[in-house]
Short mmCIF file of C-alpha atoms in Angstrom, two decimals:
data_model
loop_
_atom_site.label_atom_id
_atom_site.label_comp_id
_atom_site.label_asym_id
_atom_site.label_seq_id
_atom_site.Cartn_x
_atom_site.Cartn_y
_atom_site.Cartn_z
CA UNK A 1 8.58 8.38 13.46
CA UNK A 2 4.90 6.00 13.48
CA UNK A 3 4.55 2.25 14.00
CA UNK A 4 5.62 1.26 10.81
CA UNK A 5 8.83 -0.70 10.28
CA UNK A 6 11.61 1.04 8.11
CA UNK A 7 12.68 -0.67 5.65
CA UNK A 8 16.82 -1.50 5.47
CA UNK A 9 19.25 -0.99 2.21
CA UNK A 10 19.04 -4.11 1.19
CA UNK A 11 15.50 -5.03 1.01
CA UNK A 12 15.14 -1.93 -0.81
CA UNK A 13 17.90 -2.12 -3.13
CA UNK A 14 15.97 -6.49 -4.18
CA UNK A 15 12.74 -4.65 -3.83
CA UNK A 16 12.07 -4.43 -7.64
CA UNK A 17 14.00 -7.36 -8.79
CA UNK A 18 11.26 -9.15 -6.57
CA UNK A 19 8.44 -7.52 -7.89
CA UNK A 20 8.52 -8.33 -11.44
CA UNK A 21 5.70 -10.18 -11.89
CA UNK A 22 3.36 -6.58 -9.93
CA UNK A 23 5.05 -4.03 -12.02
CA UNK A 24 4.24 -6.27 -15.21
CA UNK A 25 1.62 -4.33 -18.23
CA UNK A 26 -0.84 -6.75 -16.87
CA UNK A 27 -0.83 -5.36 -13.66
CA UNK A 28 0.52 -2.29 -13.64
CA UNK A 29 -2.24 -0.72 -16.83
CA UNK A 30 -5.38 -1.28 -15.17
CA UNK A 31 -3.81 0.59 -11.46
CA UNK A 32 -2.83 3.48 -14.12
CA UNK A 33 -5.70 3.64 -15.83
CA UNK A 34 -7.83 4.20 -12.67
CA UNK A 35 -5.35 6.04 -10.91
CA UNK A 36 -4.67 8.64 -14.20
CA UNK A 37 -9.13 8.90 -13.97
CA UNK A 38 -9.24 9.83 -11.04
CA UNK A 39 -6.69 12.90 -11.14
CA UNK A 40 -7.90 13.79 -13.77
CA UNK A 41 -5.77 17.68 -15.09
CA UNK A 42 -4.84 17.39 -11.10
CA UNK A 43 -1.27 16.74 -9.12
CA UNK A 44 -1.46 12.93 -7.34
CA UNK A 45 0.14 12.81 -4.01
CA UNK A 46 1.35 8.91 -3.86
CA UNK A 47 1.77 8.11 0.82
CA UNK A 48 4.21 5.71 0.91
CA UNK A 49 6.18 6.16 -2.47
CA UNK A 50 8.57 3.20 -2.44
CA UNK A 51 10.89 3.12 -5.12
CA UNK A 52 8.21 4.50 -7.27
CA UNK A 53 6.24 1.59 -9.28
CA UNK A 54 3.78 2.94 -9.89
CA UNK A 55 4.32 6.26 -9.21
CA UNK A 56 7.56 7.10 -11.92
CA UNK A 57 4.48 5.67 -15.10
CA UNK A 58 2.13 7.41 -13.87
CA UNK A 59 4.72 10.73 -13.63
CA UNK A 60 4.78 9.68 -17.40
CA UNK A 61 2.13 9.30 -18.50
CA UNK A 62 1.54 13.05 -18.02
CA UNK A 63 -0.17 13.40 -14.26
CA UNK A 64 1.97 15.43 -12.09
CA UNK A 65 3.50 12.84 -9.31
CA UNK A 66 4.79 13.97 -5.86
CA UNK A 67 5.62 11.11 -3.24
CA UNK A 68 6.31 10.56 0.76
CA UNK A 69 8.40 7.88 1.96
CA UNK A 70 9.47 6.69 5.37
CA UNK A 71 12.24 4.61 4.27
CA UNK A 72 15.30 6.82 2.96
CA UNK A 73 17.12 3.82 1.19
CA UNK A 74 13.63 2.96 -0.78
CA UNK A 75 14.07 6.79 -1.70
CA UNK A 76 17.39 6.43 -3.19
CA UNK A 77 16.58 3.13 -5.28
CA UNK A 78 13.73 5.67 -7.02
CA UNK A 79 15.91 9.02 -7.86
CA UNK A 80 17.69 6.14 -9.90
CA UNK A 81 14.22 6.22 -12.72
CA UNK A 82 13.69 10.37 -12.04
CA UNK A 83 15.16 13.09 -10.29
CA UNK A 84 13.40 15.88 -8.16
CA UNK A 85 12.52 18.07 -10.21
CA UNK A 86 10.62 15.26 -12.09
CA UNK A 87 9.37 14.12 -8.61
CA UNK A 88 9.30 15.62 -5.85
CA UNK A 89 10.08 13.25 -3.25
CA UNK A 90 9.57 13.72 0.65
CA UNK A 91 11.04 11.90 4.17
CA UNK A 92 8.75 11.07 6.88
CA UNK A 93 5.79 9.47 7.59
CA UNK A 94 2.42 9.29 5.78
CA UNK A 95 0.46 9.92 8.97
CA UNK A 96 1.67 12.97 9.75
CA UNK A 97 4.12 14.66 7.14
CA UNK A 98 2.88 17.37 4.60
CA UNK A 99 3.40 18.64 1.64
CA UNK A 100 3.06 21.53 -0.35
CA UNK A 101 0.04 22.27 -2.21
CA UNK A 102 -3.82 20.80 -2.88
CA UNK A 103 -3.82 17.62 -4.90
CA UNK A 104 -7.17 15.73 -6.60
CA UNK A 105 -5.77 11.99 -5.80
CA UNK A 106 -3.57 11.08 -2.73
CA UNK A 107 -3.77 7.20 -3.32
CA UNK A 108 -1.94 4.44 -0.72
CA UNK A 109 -2.17 1.39 -2.99
CA UNK A 110 -0.13 -2.14 -2.04
CA UNK A 111 -2.00 -3.01 1.55
CA UNK A 112 0.69 -0.20 2.96
CA UNK A 113 -2.27 1.63 4.99
CA UNK A 114 -1.58 -1.55 7.53
CA UNK A 115 1.75 -0.81 7.77
CA UNK A 116 0.91 1.28 10.10
CA UNK A 117 -0.04 -0.68 13.73
CA UNK A 118 -1.72 1.19 15.52
CA UNK A 119 -5.81 2.53 14.77
CA UNK A 120 -4.10 6.17 16.16
CA UNK A 121 -2.42 6.28 13.77
CA UNK A 122 -3.86 4.92 10.74
CA UNK A 123 -7.07 7.47 12.00
CA UNK A 124 -4.52 9.94 11.30
CA UNK A 125 -3.09 8.76 7.87
CA UNK A 126 -7.06 9.20 6.64
CA UNK A 127 -6.53 13.15 8.60
CA UNK A 128 -3.86 13.20 5.98
CA UNK A 129 -5.04 12.85 2.71
CA UNK A 130 -7.88 14.90 3.81
CA UNK A 131 -5.60 17.72 4.94
CA UNK A 132 -4.27 17.16 1.03
CA UNK A 133 -7.20 17.08 -1.15
CA UNK A 134 -8.50 19.77 -2.90
CA UNK A 135 -12.97 19.97 -2.36
CA UNK A 136 -13.68 17.39 -4.39
CA UNK A 137 -10.59 14.88 -4.97
CA UNK A 138 -9.85 11.37 -4.02
CA UNK A 139 -7.92 9.03 -1.27
CA UNK A 140 -7.72 5.96 -3.19
CA UNK A 141 -6.46 2.54 -1.05
CA UNK A 142 -5.39 -1.12 -1.95
CA UNK A 143 -5.82 -3.55 0.78
CA UNK A 144 -6.34 -6.97 0.88
CA UNK A 145 -8.87 -8.46 3.94
CA UNK A 146 -7.06 -10.88 6.19
CA UNK A 147 -7.29 -15.25 5.29
CA UNK A 148 -9.94 -15.59 8.34
CA UNK A 149 -11.99 -17.59 6.29
CA UNK A 150 -9.26 -20.22 5.97
CA UNK A 151 -8.38 -19.89 9.48
CA UNK A 152 -9.90 -23.55 11.39
CA UNK A 153 -10.69 -23.61 15.04
CA UNK A 154 -6.94 -23.51 16.47
CA UNK A 155 -5.25 -22.84 13.58
CA UNK A 156 -2.67 -19.81 13.38
CA UNK A 157 -1.71 -19.84 10.13
CA UNK A 158 -2.17 -19.32 6.44
CA UNK A 159 0.02 -19.78 3.24
CA UNK A 160 -0.74 -18.07 0.64
CA UNK A 161 2.35 -18.52 -2.21
CA UNK A 162 4.11 -21.84 -2.40
CA UNK A 163 6.09 -21.82 -4.82
CA UNK A 164 9.97 -22.95 -6.47
CA UNK A 165 11.71 -20.21 -5.04
CA UNK A 166 9.08 -18.94 -2.18
CA UNK A 167 7.04 -19.55 0.54
CA UNK A 168 5.32 -17.67 2.47
CA UNK A 169 2.10 -17.74 5.01
CA UNK A 170 0.79 -15.04 7.34
CA UNK A 171 0.16 -15.72 11.26
CA UNK A 172 -2.78 -13.86 12.85
CA UNK A 173 -3.43 -12.90 16.04
CA UNK A 174 -6.85 -12.55 15.56
CA UNK A 175 -8.00 -10.05 19.00
CA UNK A 176 -5.35 -7.48 18.40
CA UNK A 177 -5.77 -7.36 14.48
CA UNK A 178 -2.06 -7.68 13.74
CA UNK A 179 -1.14 -10.05 11.33
CA UNK A 180 2.71 -11.71 10.62
CA UNK A 181 3.49 -12.30 6.91
CA UNK A 182 6.94 -14.80 6.45
CA UNK A 183 9.50 -14.88 3.39
CA UNK A 184 11.13 -17.54 2.81
CA UNK A 185 13.58 -17.02 -0.59
CA UNK A 186 15.72 -18.68 -1.79
CA UNK A 187 17.75 -16.83 -3.54
CA UNK A 188 20.30 -19.18 -5.46
CA UNK A 189 20.84 -22.28 -6.91
CA UNK A 190 22.31 -24.04 -3.13
CA UNK A 191 19.47 -24.49 -1.84
CA UNK A 192 19.22 -21.86 1.36
CA UNK A 193 16.09 -19.83 1.93
CA UNK A 194 16.75 -16.55 2.84
CA UNK A 195 14.29 -15.25 6.22
CA UNK A 196 11.90 -12.96 6.39
CA UNK A 197 8.59 -11.39 8.05
CA UNK A 198 6.96 -7.58 8.21
CA UNK A 199 3.82 -6.32 10.14
CA UNK A 200 0.62 -5.68 9.55
CA UNK A 201 -2.54 -3.66 11.31
CA UNK A 202 -5.38 -5.29 8.90
CA UNK A 203 -8.61 -3.37 8.80
CA UNK A 204 -11.75 -4.18 7.42
CA UNK A 205 -13.40 -1.57 4.78
CA UNK A 206 -16.49 -1.01 7.34
CA UNK A 207 -13.23 0.20 9.78
CA UNK A 208 -11.41 2.07 6.92
CA UNK A 209 -14.80 3.93 5.90
CA UNK A 210 -15.31 4.92 9.69
CA UNK A 211 -12.12 7.00 9.83
CA UNK A 212 -12.83 8.35 5.72
CA UNK A 213 -16.00 9.76 7.81
CA UNK A 214 -13.89 11.16 10.90
CA UNK A 215 -11.57 12.58 8.34
CA UNK A 216 -14.51 14.18 6.63
CA UNK A 217 -14.62 12.15 2.84
CA UNK A 218 -16.93 9.93 2.00
CA UNK A 219 -17.27 6.62 0.20
CA UNK A 220 -17.46 6.72 -3.27
CA UNK A 221 -16.93 3.14 -4.67
CA UNK A 222 -15.26 0.26 -3.20
CA UNK A 223 -13.83 -2.50 -6.33
CA UNK A 224 -12.23 -5.98 -5.99
CA UNK A 225 -9.63 -4.93 -8.63
CA UNK A 226 -8.13 -2.40 -10.57
CA UNK A 227 -10.43 -3.55 -12.95
CA UNK A 228 -13.41 -2.60 -11.55
CA UNK A 229 -14.56 -6.24 -10.72
CA UNK A 230 -17.85 -5.64 -8.10
CA UNK A 231 -16.42 -6.18 -4.17
CA UNK A 232 -18.12 -9.28 -2.83
CA UNK A 233 -17.69 -11.35 -0.10
CA UNK A 234 -15.13 -13.90 -1.82
CA UNK A 235 -13.21 -11.02 -2.74
CA UNK A 236 -8.92 -11.06 -1.72
CA UNK A 237 -9.08 -7.38 -1.64
CA UNK A 238 -9.80 -3.92 -1.87
CA UNK A 239 -9.82 -1.13 -3.75
CA UNK A 240 -11.41 2.30 -1.86
CA UNK A 241 -12.26 5.35 -3.21
CA UNK A 242 -13.94 7.63 -0.33
CA UNK A 243 -13.82 11.50 -1.39
CA UNK A 244 -13.82 15.49 0.18
CA UNK A 245 -16.91 17.20 -0.28
CA UNK A 246 -16.63 19.70 -2.71
#
């Protein structure tokens, strides 16, 4: 067990309903195009595959996908969409769990590297990716940048969503590189809000590049989104691709 917080059954059961926007064609198709091109004719391994939001449709595109998932509850939701023969999933943590065979692509998306709450575990995650990659294979991470430019002196919280049914803000510990996302979600029409939060260890692109070098991987590409927009100082996130030397 790593420091990642474990998803509960209730959270897993409502996950897909709360991620409908990220499951839309406009968001998902560029992601699938990007990953399928990197996978080529080989196999893909998704770290923290969750409910299969990306892994299932990527498999439907003809890419053989294998998953690792820490939460049995999240994996159970995936099982409603694809059986074990179609999409094998091993329950375990993404920093140490090993599955058989080699892969042309290992990917870890939607900020999930930050679920590992220590630098050491994040380094081990890179090593685990390299362990599974065939020579010439790629490791892909999607990760948001912490909203530090929005923090004036003395302020520790930054809102990231203020909508009719959801209020979200991040609090940041600059010393420990820890970020806590706070969510207030209105499920019904009685005016009540459900509160939840999650902890994350944020890491800068340069820090991830060093983790990759420790694991024997080389930076190949960094863009701002799945459509390949240039990564700049104003980008809110990055998609980074590291390659295992042939």
